[in-house]
Amino acid sequence: MNNRILTKYENNPVMCPAMMPKTVLYTFNPGAIEYNGETILVMDVTTLDDVHRLWIARSKDGYHFTPDPEPVPWPEPDPTHIETCTYDPRITKIDDEFYLLYASDLNQNNVRIGIVKTKDFISYERVSTASELGNRNGCLFPEKIDGLFCRFDRPFGNELEPCSIWVSYSPDLVFWGKSRPLMYKGKPWIDGFKMGAGAVPIKTDKGWLEIYHTVSQTCNGFIYRLKACLLDLKDPSEVIGYTRDFLLWPEYDYEMKGRVMNVVFTCNALPQQDGSLRIYYGAADTNIGLATGNISEIISACI
Amino acid sequence: MNNRILTKYENNPVMCPAMMPKTVLYTFNPGAIEYNGETILVMDVTTLDDVHRLWIARSKDGYHFTPDPEPVPWPEPDPTHIETCTYDPRITKIDDEFYLLYASDLNQNNVRIGIVKTKDFISYERVSTASELGNRNGCLFPEKIDGLFCRFDRPFGNELEPCSIWVSYSPDLVFWGKSRPLMYKGKPWIDGFKMGAGAVPIKTDKGWLEIYHTVSQTCNGFIYRLKACLLDLKDPSEVIGYTRDFLLWPEYDYEMKGRVMNVVFTCNALPQQDGSLRIYYGAADTNIGLATGNISEIISACI
């Protein structure tokens, strides 16, 4: 019997370093969005100087991607936080603008959440450095909640017992507050060492559907796998359902071997007209895969 | 030759556990303010259940203190952050209200900055839980900077290389942003392992005067000592001077022996009409001392 809710695309990976126009080390953890008849992946690409840069690949059908010749023309850094490394963008469309919440890193352990926006994936404008020190996996909801912007984030404040998915609010994307933990260790939905938001939440009539990553610790390192949860539409700090089983896990070479072994990790999942969901995911911090499933089946698995 | 800029009160400590109306473990790290003809200390008091609670002692002359019979009647906790422990309050007067920024702790490593206000040190009102996870040493400026509330804070985001004094801004004391590091390791003013804001900044014609703590690491633990710096009046994220020498250090029994050995630590320093400064300070996390100095001499030592 097949217990799988998600099906991996048979020609995965849809993107890998060999497909890039220049020699690079890794291509992974893309933000994904549909714009102007194309599927756009904003990928983490590690160049030979070991810096993660954002780089776009575009596709007409969502399966066959062509990378741009150069990385994204990123705006000048925030003068109070001169980032040296950018990765894991989540793309949220609000009105006619696309907001990228990404990890803005100075060096290991100094990461904060940056926000950059674009209207056309050609030119980009910096909005803010939007967190305190030690926060990432920022993920903006596609609409305001009670008049406030709302995001997931993942503060590092507790190294000994890592909390996980938090919710924070903002009137303007610059000043943030009212932070509270959503899912954390000790609650039934965490089975591993840590967890963090994954895809930008998807509004459904049953609640906000969130695909997230959960991290198990083994004697030889971490394993990153995906699960899903369902949050109250009016108050997304309330968990109303979650999957007991993993939705997606590393099992093939392209997911198991690379910069970080044994990782699947998503930033965006794209609902389709036919009720299916396309989850673009980083694999082993090296490749990019596509998995598809039926949204109503994922929701059923949460309840 | 006497190189001391500060003089310790000869009858120190001004408060210790034996002076309390009930048996307690420790009295330390007070916020201090003058109100209604009295000097008020809002002390950390550790009761026999090992919980830090805030407790007031009052004095007519600033030297002889009488503790209240009971701890401060603290407001109900923020339902999204049920604090179990409160300590290190800095008191800032703005208009006719006193704002207490304090460490709001769930348990070790889960601390955030809480804000509570009072008009009379009798009844208290909760304002916000005002930081992400892992932040303390919050210290609010007594006036807005460019139309925004301004505070020091001390995010824990980097355990390996602890940053130290940061500056953050807020339109309303609820939502915070524009955070940036002020003083951190690698800059000339840090000589130790970590540092954090101390007293609420004092406005002088030479700049904002800040008394802060710097922490050295020895093979047998930390030593907390005080220094001072001077910040630009219009942009307090600019350091314009700092002391090379320590201003205050543990040397007497009441500063060296206690819950945490070898600590002097301040939350408020009170300027007097005659140009002197009264620094109330926690000693060894067990007692409270008073040191006085001349404001202009401290400023000269910064330049």
Coordinates of C-alpha atoms in Angstrom, one line a residue:
Chain A
M1 CA 0.0 0.0 0.0
N2 CA 1.2 3.4 -0.9
N3 CA 1.1 5.8 2.1
R4 CA 2.6 8.7 0.2
I5 CA 0.6 11.9 0.0
L6 CA 3.2 13.6 -2.1
T7 CA 4.7 12.4 -5.4
K8 CA 8.2 13.4 -6.4
Y9 CA 8.6 14.4 -10.0
E10 CA 10.2 11.5 -11.9
N11 CA 12.8 13.7 -13.6
N12 CA 14.0 15.4 -10.3
P13 CA 16.0 17.3 -9.7
V14 CA 14.6 20.2 -11.6
M15 CA 17.7 22.2 -10.9
C16 CA 21.3 21.3 -10.0
P17 CA 24.7 22.9 -10.1
A18 CA 25.5 21.4 -13.5
M19 CA 22.5 23.3 -15.1
M20 CA 23.9 26.7 -14.1
P21 CA 25.5 29.0 -16.6
K22 CA 28.6 29.4 -14.4
T23 CA 30.4 26.9 -12.3
V24 CA 28.8 27.0 -8.8
L25 CA 28.9 24.7 -5.8
Y26 CA 25.2 24.3 -4.9
T27 CA 21.7 25.3 -6.0
F28 CA 19.0 24.9 -3.3
N29 CA 16.1 26.1 -1.0
P30 CA 14.3 28.2 -3.6
G31 CA 11.5 30.7 -3.0
A32 CA 9.0 30.0 -5.7
I33 CA 6.1 32.0 -7.3
E34 CA 4.1 32.2 -10.4
Y35 CA 4.4 35.6 -12.2
N36 CA 3.6 36.7 -15.7
G37 CA 3.0 33.2 -17.0
E38 CA 6.2 31.8 -15.6
T39 CA 7.2 29.8 -12.5
I40 CA 10.1 31.7 -10.9
L41 CA 12.6 30.1 -8.5
V42 CA 14.7 32.4 -6.4
M43 CA 17.4 29.9 -5.5
D44 CA 20.2 29.9 -3.0
V45 CA 23.3 29.5 -5.1
T46 CA 26.7 29.0 -3.5
T47 CA 29.4 30.4 -5.7
L48 CA 33.0 29.3 -5.7
D49 CA 33.9 31.9 -3.0
D50 CA 31.5 30.0 -0.7
V51 CA 29.0 32.8 -0.5
H52 CA 25.3 32.0 -0.8
R53 CA 23.7 34.4 -3.4
L54 CA 20.1 34.6 -4.7
W55 CA 19.8 33.5 -8.3
I56 CA 16.7 33.1 -10.5
A57 CA 15.6 30.2 -12.7
R58 CA 12.5 30.6 -14.8
S59 CA 10.1 28.0 -16.4
K60 CA 7.1 28.1 -18.6
D61 CA 5.7 24.7 -17.4
G62 CA 7.0 24.5 -13.9
Y63 CA 9.2 21.5 -14.7
H64 CA 11.9 22.8 -17.1
F65 CA 13.9 25.7 -15.7
T66 CA 16.4 28.1 -17.3
P67 CA 18.7 30.0 -14.9
D68 CA 19.3 33.7 -15.5
P69 CA 22.9 34.5 -16.7
E70 CA 23.7 36.3 -13.5
P71 CA 22.6 36.4 -9.8
V72 CA 19.7 38.6 -8.7
P73 CA 20.8 42.3 -8.7
W74 CA 20.4 42.7 -5.0
P75 CA 19.9 46.1 -3.4
E76 CA 22.6 47.8 -1.4
P77 CA 22.9 46.4 2.1
D78 CA 21.3 48.0 5.2
P79 CA 24.2 50.2 6.5
T80 CA 23.5 49.0 10.0
H81 CA 23.7 45.4 9.0
I82 CA 26.1 44.8 6.2
E83 CA 25.0 41.3 5.1
T84 CA 27.6 39.1 3.4
C85 CA 25.4 36.1 2.7
T86 CA 21.7 35.8 1.7
Y87 CA 19.6 32.6 1.6
D88 CA 16.3 30.8 2.0
P89 CA 13.9 33.4 0.5
R90 CA 10.2 33.0 1.0
I91 CA 8.2 35.0 -1.6
T92 CA 4.8 36.4 -0.6
K93 CA 2.6 38.3 -3.0
I94 CA 0.6 41.2 -1.5
D95 CA -1.3 43.4 -4.0
D96 CA 1.1 43.9 -6.9
E97 CA 4.3 43.5 -4.9
F98 CA 6.4 40.4 -4.1
Y99 CA 8.1 40.4 -0.6
L100 CA 11.1 38.3 -0.1
L101 CA 11.9 37.4 3.5
Y102 CA 15.3 35.9 3.6
A103 CA 18.2 35.1 5.9
S104 CA 20.5 38.1 6.0
D105 CA 23.8 36.8 7.4
L106 CA 27.0 38.5 8.5
N107 CA 28.7 35.2 9.3
Q108 CA 27.7 32.1 11.0
N109 CA 25.4 32.8 14.0
N110 CA 24.8 36.4 13.2
V111 CA 21.7 35.9 11.0
R112 CA 18.7 38.2 10.9
I113 CA 15.6 38.4 8.8
G114 CA 15.8 40.8 5.8
I115 CA 12.9 42.0 3.7
V116 CA 13.3 43.0 0.0
K117 CA 10.5 43.7 -2.4
T118 CA 10.1 43.6 -6.2
K119 CA 7.3 44.1 -8.7
D120 CA 8.8 42.4 -11.6
F121 CA 11.8 40.2 -10.5
I122 CA 14.0 42.6 -12.4
S123 CA 14.6 45.4 -9.9
Y124 CA 14.5 45.1 -6.1
E125 CA 14.1 47.5 -3.2
R126 CA 15.1 46.9 0.4
V127 CA 12.3 47.2 3.0
S128 CA 14.0 46.5 6.3
T129 CA 16.2 44.4 8.5
A130 CA 13.2 43.1 10.3
S131 CA 14.4 41.1 13.3
E132 CA 16.7 41.1 16.3
L133 CA 20.0 39.3 16.2
G134 CA 19.6 35.5 15.7
N135 CA 16.4 34.9 13.7
R136 CA 15.6 33.3 10.4
N137 CA 13.0 31.3 8.5
G138 CA 10.9 34.4 8.2
C139 CA 7.7 33.8 6.2
L140 CA 5.1 36.5 5.6
F141 CA 1.4 35.7 5.4
P142 CA -0.2 36.8 2.1
E143 CA -2.7 39.1 3.9
K144 CA -3.0 41.1 7.1
I145 CA -4.4 39.6 10.3
D146 CA -6.5 42.0 12.3
G147 CA -4.9 44.9 10.4
L148 CA -1.3 43.8 11.0
F149 CA 1.3 42.1 8.8
C150 CA 1.9 38.6 10.2
R151 CA 4.9 36.3 9.8
F152 CA 6.4 33.1 11.1
D153 CA 9.9 33.4 12.4
R154 CA 12.4 31.3 14.3
P155 CA 14.3 33.1 17.0
F156 CA 17.5 31.5 18.2
G157 CA 17.1 32.7 21.8
N158 CA 17.3 29.4 23.4
E159 CA 20.2 27.2 22.3
L160 CA 19.7 24.5 24.8
E161 CA 16.1 23.8 23.9
P162 CA 15.5 25.3 20.5
C163 CA 12.1 26.7 20.0
S164 CA 10.9 26.7 16.6
I165 CA 8.0 28.4 14.8
W166 CA 7.0 31.7 16.3
V167 CA 4.4 34.2 15.0
S168 CA 5.2 38.0 15.0
Y169 CA 3.2 41.0 13.9
S170 CA 3.9 44.4 12.4
P171 CA 2.0 47.5 11.3
D172 CA 4.5 48.4 8.6
L173 CA 7.1 45.6 8.0
V174 CA 9.7 47.7 9.8
F175 CA 8.7 47.5 13.5
W176 CA 7.8 44.0 14.8
G177 CA 6.3 42.7 18.0
K178 CA 3.6 40.7 19.8
S179 CA 5.9 37.6 19.2
R180 CA 4.6 34.3 20.5
P181 CA 5.6 30.7 20.1
L182 CA 3.4 28.6 17.8
M183 CA 5.0 25.2 17.6
Y184 CA 7.8 24.1 19.9
K185 CA 9.4 21.2 21.6
G186 CA 7.3 19.5 24.2
K187 CA 4.1 19.9 22.1
P188 CA 2.9 16.8 20.3
W189 CA 3.7 18.1 16.8
I190 CA 7.5 18.2 17.3
D191 CA 9.2 14.8 17.1
G192 CA 12.7 16.0 16.6
F193 CA 15.4 18.4 17.6
K194 CA 14.1 21.6 16.1
M195 CA 11.6 22.9 13.5
G196 CA 11.0 26.0 11.4
A197 CA 8.5 27.5 9.0
G198 CA 8.6 26.3 5.5
A199 CA 6.3 27.5 2.8
V200 CA 4.4 30.7 2.8
P201 CA 1.0 29.7 4.3
I202 CA -1.8 28.9 1.9
K203 CA -5.3 30.1 2.7
T204 CA -7.9 27.3 2.5
D205 CA -11.5 27.1 3.7
K206 CA -10.3 24.7 6.5
G207 CA -7.5 27.1 7.7
W208 CA -4.0 28.3 6.9
L209 CA -2.1 25.4 5.5
E210 CA 1.6 25.4 6.4
I211 CA 4.2 23.0 5.1
Y212 CA 7.1 23.1 7.6
H213 CA 10.4 21.4 8.3
T214 CA 11.1 19.3 11.3
V215 CA 14.7 18.3 12.2
S216 CA 15.7 15.0 13.9
Q217 CA 19.1 14.6 15.4
T218 CA 21.1 11.4 14.9
C219 CA 24.5 10.4 16.0
N220 CA 25.8 11.4 12.6
G221 CA 23.9 14.7 12.1
F222 CA 20.5 16.2 11.4
I223 CA 17.7 14.9 9.1
Y224 CA 15.4 17.6 7.7
R225 CA 11.9 16.4 6.7
L226 CA 8.6 18.1 5.9
K227 CA 5.3 17.9 7.7
A228 CA 2.1 20.1 7.5
C229 CA -0.2 21.9 9.9
L230 CA -3.4 23.8 9.8
L231 CA -3.9 27.1 11.6
D232 CA -7.0 29.1 12.5
L233 CA -7.9 31.5 9.7
K234 CA -8.6 34.4 12.1
D235 CA -5.9 33.6 14.6
P236 CA -2.9 31.8 13.0
S237 CA -1.3 31.5 16.3
E238 CA -3.8 28.7 17.0
V239 CA -2.8 25.2 15.6
I240 CA -6.0 23.3 14.7
G241 CA -4.4 20.3 13.0
Y242 CA -1.1 18.7 12.1
T243 CA 0.2 15.6 10.2
R244 CA 1.4 12.7 12.3
D245 CA 3.4 11.2 9.4
F246 CA 6.2 12.9 7.4
L247 CA 5.0 14.3 4.1
L248 CA 8.4 14.4 2.4
W249 CA 11.8 13.0 3.4
P250 CA 15.2 12.5 1.8
E251 CA 15.5 9.1 0.0
Y252 CA 17.2 9.6 -3.3
D253 CA 20.8 10.5 -4.1
Y254 CA 20.0 14.1 -5.0
E255 CA 18.4 14.5 -1.6
M256 CA 20.9 12.6 0.5
K257 CA 24.3 13.7 -0.9
G258 CA 25.6 17.3 -1.0
R259 CA 26.6 20.2 1.1
V260 CA 24.3 19.1 4.0
M261 CA 23.3 15.4 3.7
N262 CA 19.8 14.2 4.3
V263 CA 17.8 17.4 3.8
V264 CA 14.5 18.3 2.2
F265 CA 13.5 22.0 2.9
T266 CA 10.9 24.2 1.3
C267 CA 10.2 27.9 1.1
N268 CA 7.2 28.0 -1.1
A269 CA 4.4 25.7 -2.2
L270 CA 2.2 26.7 -5.1
P271 CA -1.5 25.8 -5.3
Q272 CA -2.7 25.0 -8.8
Q273 CA -6.1 25.5 -10.4
D274 CA -6.9 21.7 -10.3
G275 CA -6.5 21.5 -6.5
S276 CA -3.0 20.2 -6.6
L277 CA 0.0 21.7 -4.8
R278 CA 3.5 22.0 -6.3
I279 CA 6.2 22.0 -3.6
Y280 CA 9.6 23.1 -4.7
Y281 CA 12.2 22.0 -2.3
G282 CA 15.9 22.2 -1.6
A283 CA 17.6 18.7 -1.5
A284 CA 20.8 18.2 0.5
D285 CA 21.6 21.9 0.2
T286 CA 22.7 21.1 -3.4
N287 CA 19.8 20.4 -5.7
I288 CA 16.1 21.4 -6.2
G289 CA 13.2 19.0 -6.4
L290 CA 9.5 19.2 -7.1
A291 CA 6.9 17.2 -5.3
T292 CA 3.1 17.4 -6.0
G293 CA 0.1 16.4 -4.0
N294 CA -3.6 17.1 -3.6
I295 CA -4.3 20.0 -1.2
S296 CA -7.5 18.3 0.2
E297 CA -5.5 15.2 0.9
I298 CA -2.9 17.1 2.8
I299 CA -5.6 18.9 4.8
S300 CA -7.2 15.6 5.6
A301 CA -3.9 14.3 6.9
C302 CA -3.8 17.3 9.3
I303 CA -7.2 16.8 10.9
Chain B
M1 CA 47.6 58.8 44.1
N2 CA 43.9 58.1 44.1
N3 CA 42.7 57.2 40.6
R4 CA 39.2 56.6 41.7
I5 CA 36.4 58.6 40.0
L6 CA 33.7 57.0 42.1
T7 CA 33.5 56.8 45.9
K8 CA 31.7 54.0 47.6
Y9 CA 29.4 55.0 50.5
E10 CA 31.3 54.1 53.7
N11 CA 28.3 52.3 55.2
N12 CA 27.6 50.1 52.2
P13 CA 25.7 48.0 51.6
V14 CA 22.6 50.2 51.7
M15 CA 20.5 47.0 51.5
C16 CA 21.1 43.4 52.2
P17 CA 19.0 40.3 52.9
A18 CA 19.2 40.8 56.7
M19 CA 17.4 44.2 56.3
M20 CA 14.3 42.6 54.7
P21 CA 11.0 42.1 56.5
K22 CA 10.9 38.4 55.6
T23 CA 13.6 35.9 55.2
V24 CA 15.0 36.1 51.6
L25 CA 18.1 34.8 49.9
Y26 CA 19.3 37.9 48.0
T27 CA 18.6 41.6 47.4
F28 CA 20.3 43.1 44.3
N29 CA 20.4 45.0 40.9
P30 CA 17.8 47.7 41.7
G31 CA 16.2 50.1 39.4
A32 CA 16.4 53.5 41.2
I33 CA 14.4 56.7 40.8
E34 CA 13.5 59.8 42.8
Y35 CA 9.7 60.3 43.2
N36 CA 7.7 62.3 45.6
G37 CA 10.6 63.3 47.9
E38 CA 11.9 59.7 48.2
T39 CA 14.5 57.6 46.5
I40 CA 12.9 54.4 45.4
L41 CA 14.8 51.2 44.8
V42 CA 12.9 48.5 42.8
M43 CA 15.1 45.5 43.8
D44 CA 15.6 42.0 42.6
V45 CA 14.7 39.9 45.7
T46 CA 15.2 36.2 45.6
T47 CA 12.7 34.5 47.9
L48 CA 13.2 31.1 49.5
D49 CA 11.5 29.4 46.5
D50 CA 14.4 30.6 44.4
V51 CA 12.3 33.0 42.4
H52 CA 13.4 36.6 41.7
R53 CA 10.6 39.0 42.5
L54 CA 10.6 42.8 42.4
W55 CA 10.4 44.5 45.8
I56 CA 10.6 48.1 46.7
A57 CA 12.8 49.9 49.3
R58 CA 12.2 53.6 50.0
S59 CA 14.5 56.3 51.5
K60 CA 14.2 60.0 52.4
D61 CA 17.9 60.6 52.2
G62 CA 19.1 58.1 49.6
Y63 CA 21.3 56.3 52.2
H64 CA 18.9 54.7 54.7
F65 CA 16.3 52.5 53.1
T66 CA 13.2 50.8 54.4
P67 CA 11.8 47.9 52.4
D68 CA 8.0 47.6 51.7
P69 CA 6.4 44.8 53.7
E70 CA 5.6 42.8 50.5
P71 CA 6.8 42.5 46.9
V72 CA 5.6 44.8 44.2
P73 CA 2.0 43.9 43.2
W74 CA 3.0 42.9 39.7
P75 CA 0.4 42.9 36.9
E76 CA -1.0 39.6 35.5
P77 CA 1.4 38.0 33.0
D78 CA 1.2 38.4 29.2
P79 CA -0.9 35.3 28.3
T80 CA 1.5 34.7 25.4
H81 CA 4.5 34.8 27.7
I82 CA 3.8 33.5 31.2
E83 CA 6.8 34.8 33.0
T84 CA 7.9 33.0 36.2
C85 CA 10.8 35.3 37.2
T86 CA 11.4 39.0 36.9
Y87 CA 14.6 40.9 37.4
D88 CA 16.9 43.8 36.6
P89 CA 14.4 46.6 36.2
R90 CA 15.5 49.9 34.6
I91 CA 13.2 52.8 35.5
T92 CA 12.7 55.6 33.0
K93 CA 10.5 58.6 33.6
I94 CA 8.7 60.0 30.6
D95 CA 6.1 62.8 31.3
D96 CA 4.3 61.6 34.5
E97 CA 4.8 57.9 33.9
F98 CA 7.6 55.6 35.0
Y99 CA 8.4 52.7 32.6
L100 CA 10.1 49.6 34.0
L101 CA 12.0 47.5 31.4
Y102 CA 12.9 44.2 33.0
A103 CA 14.0 40.7 32.3
S104 CA 10.9 38.6 31.9
D105 CA 12.0 35.0 32.3
L106 CA 10.2 31.7 31.8
N107 CA 13.3 29.7 32.8
Q108 CA 16.9 30.0 32.1
N109 CA 17.5 31.0 28.5
N110 CA 14.0 32.0 27.7
V111 CA 14.3 35.6 28.8
R112 CA 12.6 38.5 26.9
I113 CA 12.2 42.2 27.7
G114 CA 9.0 43.1 29.5
I115 CA 7.6 46.6 29.9
V116 CA 5.4 47.6 32.8
K117 CA 4.5 51.2 33.8
T118 CA 3.3 53.0 36.9
K119 CA 2.5 56.5 38.0
D120 CA 2.9 56.1 41.7
F121 CA 4.8 52.9 42.5
I122 CA 1.6 51.6 44.1
S123 CA -0.3 50.2 41.1
Y124 CA 1.3 48.9 37.9
E125 CA 0.1 48.3 34.3
R126 CA 1.6 45.9 31.7
V127 CA 2.6 47.6 28.4
S128 CA 4.1 44.8 26.3
T129 CA 6.5 41.9 26.0
A130 CA 8.8 43.9 23.9
S131 CA 11.5 41.6 22.4
E132 CA 12.0 38.4 20.6
L133 CA 13.2 35.4 22.5
G134 CA 16.6 35.8 24.1
N135 CA 17.0 39.5 25.0
R136 CA 17.5 41.4 28.2
N137 CA 19.2 44.5 29.7
G138 CA 16.5 46.6 28.1
C139 CA 17.0 50.3 29.0
L140 CA 14.6 53.0 27.7
F141 CA 15.9 56.5 26.9
P142 CA 14.0 59.3 28.8
E143 CA 13.0 61.0 25.6
K144 CA 12.2 60.1 22.0
I145 CA 14.9 60.2 19.3
D146 CA 13.6 61.5 15.9
G147 CA 10.0 60.8 17.0
L148 CA 10.7 57.2 18.2
F149 CA 11.1 55.6 21.6
C150 CA 14.7 54.3 21.8
R151 CA 16.2 51.6 24.0
F152 CA 19.4 49.7 24.6
D153 CA 19.0 45.9 24.5
R154 CA 21.2 42.9 24.5
P155 CA 20.1 40.1 22.1
F156 CA 21.5 36.7 22.8
G157 CA 21.6 35.8 19.1
N158 CA 25.2 34.9 19.0
E159 CA 26.3 32.6 21.7
L160 CA 29.8 32.1 20.3
E161 CA 30.7 35.7 20.1
P162 CA 28.3 37.5 22.3
C163 CA 27.4 40.9 21.1
S164 CA 26.5 43.3 23.7
I165 CA 24.8 46.7 23.7
W166 CA 22.3 47.2 20.8
V167 CA 20.0 50.1 20.1
S168 CA 16.3 49.5 19.0
Y169 CA 13.5 51.9 18.2
S170 CA 9.7 51.8 18.5
P171 CA 6.8 54.1 17.6
D172 CA 4.6 52.8 20.5
L173 CA 6.7 50.6 22.9
V174 CA 4.9 47.5 21.4
F175 CA 6.5 47.1 18.0
W176 CA 10.3 47.4 17.8
G177 CA 12.7 47.5 15.0
K178 CA 15.7 49.3 13.3
S179 CA 17.9 47.4 15.8
R180 CA 21.7 47.9 15.4
P181 CA 24.7 47.1 17.4
L182 CA 26.2 49.9 19.5
M183 CA 29.2 48.4 21.4
Y184 CA 30.5 44.9 20.7
K185 CA 33.5 42.7 20.9
G186 CA 36.2 43.7 18.5
K187 CA 35.7 47.4 19.1
P188 CA 38.2 49.2 21.4
W189 CA 35.7 49.7 24.2
I190 CA 35.1 46.0 25.0
D191 CA 37.9 44.4 27.0
G192 CA 36.1 41.3 28.2
F193 CA 33.7 38.5 27.3
K194 CA 30.5 40.4 27.0
M195 CA 28.8 43.7 28.0
G196 CA 25.4 45.2 28.5
A197 CA 23.6 48.4 29.1
G198 CA 23.5 49.5 32.7
A199 CA 21.9 52.7 33.8
V200 CA 19.2 54.6 31.9
P201 CA 21.2 57.1 29.9
I202 CA 21.6 60.6 31.3
K203 CA 21.3 63.6 29.1
T204 CA 24.3 66.0 29.4
D205 CA 25.4 68.9 27.2
K206 CA 28.3 66.6 26.0
G207 CA 26.1 63.7 25.0
W208 CA 24.1 60.8 26.5
L209 CA 26.1 59.5 29.4
E210 CA 25.8 55.7 29.8
I211 CA 27.2 53.7 32.7
Y212 CA 27.4 50.0 31.5
H213 CA 28.8 46.7 32.7
T214 CA 31.6 44.8 31.0
V215 CA 32.2 41.2 31.8
S216 CA 35.6 39.5 31.9
Q217 CA 36.0 35.8 31.9
T218 CA 38.5 34.1 34.2
C219 CA 39.3 30.4 34.7
N220 CA 37.0 30.5 37.7
G221 CA 34.1 32.6 36.3
F222 CA 33.0 36.0 35.3
I223 CA 33.8 39.4 36.8
Y224 CA 31.3 42.2 36.3
R225 CA 32.6 45.8 36.4
L226 CA 31.3 49.2 35.3
K227 CA 32.6 51.6 32.7
A228 CA 31.0 54.6 31.0
C229 CA 30.5 55.9 27.5
L230 CA 29.2 59.0 25.9
L231 CA 26.8 58.9 22.9
D232 CA 25.8 61.5 20.4
L233 CA 22.7 63.4 21.6
K234 CA 20.9 63.3 18.2
D235 CA 22.0 59.8 17.3
P236 CA 22.7 57.7 20.3
S237 CA 23.9 54.8 18.1
E238 CA 27.1 56.9 17.7
V239 CA 29.7 56.4 20.4
I240 CA 31.7 59.6 20.9
G241 CA 33.7 58.7 24.0
Y242 CA 34.4 56.0 26.5
T243 CA 36.4 55.3 29.6
R244 CA 39.6 53.3 29.3
D245 CA 39.7 52.5 33.0
F246 CA 37.0 50.7 35.1
L247 CA 34.8 53.0 37.0
L248 CA 33.6 50.5 39.6
W249 CA 34.7 47.0 40.5
P250 CA 34.1 44.4 43.2
E251 CA 36.6 44.7 46.0
Y252 CA 34.8 44.4 49.3
D253 CA 33.2 41.3 50.9
Y254 CA 29.6 42.5 50.1
E255 CA 30.6 42.8 46.4
M256 CA 32.6 39.6 46.2
K257 CA 30.6 37.0 48.1
G258 CA 27.1 35.9 47.3
R259 CA 24.9 34.3 44.7
V260 CA 27.2 35.4 41.9
M261 CA 30.7 36.2 43.1
N262 CA 32.6 39.3 41.9
V263 CA 29.8 41.4 40.5
V264 CA 28.9 45.1 40.4
F265 CA 25.9 45.8 38.2
T266 CA 23.8 48.9 37.8
C267 CA 20.3 49.7 36.4
N268 CA 19.9 53.4 37.3
A269 CA 22.2 56.3 38.2
L270 CA 20.6 59.4 39.6
P271 CA 22.0 62.9 38.8
Q272 CA 21.9 65.3 41.8
Q273 CA 21.4 69.1 41.8
D274 CA 25.0 69.6 42.9
G275 CA 26.4 67.9 39.7
S276 CA 27.1 64.6 41.5
L277 CA 25.8 61.2 40.5
R278 CA 24.4 58.5 42.7
I279 CA 24.9 55.0 41.3
Y280 CA 22.9 52.3 43.0
Y281 CA 24.4 49.0 42.2
G282 CA 23.9 45.3 42.8
A283 CA 26.8 43.6 44.5
A284 CA 27.5 39.9 44.1
D285 CA 23.8 39.4 43.2
T286 CA 23.2 39.6 47.0
N287 CA 23.6 43.2 48.3
I288 CA 23.0 46.7 47.1
G289 CA 25.7 49.4 47.2
L290 CA 25.8 53.1 46.5
A291 CA 28.7 54.9 44.8
T292 CA 28.9 58.6 44.1
G293 CA 31.0 60.7 41.7
N294 CA 31.1 64.0 39.8
I295 CA 29.3 63.9 36.5
S296 CA 31.7 66.2 34.8
E297 CA 34.7 64.0 35.9
I298 CA 33.0 60.9 34.5
I299 CA 32.4 62.7 31.2
S300 CA 36.0 63.9 31.2
A301 CA 37.1 60.3 31.6
C302 CA 35.1 59.4 28.5
I303 CA 36.7 61.9 26.2

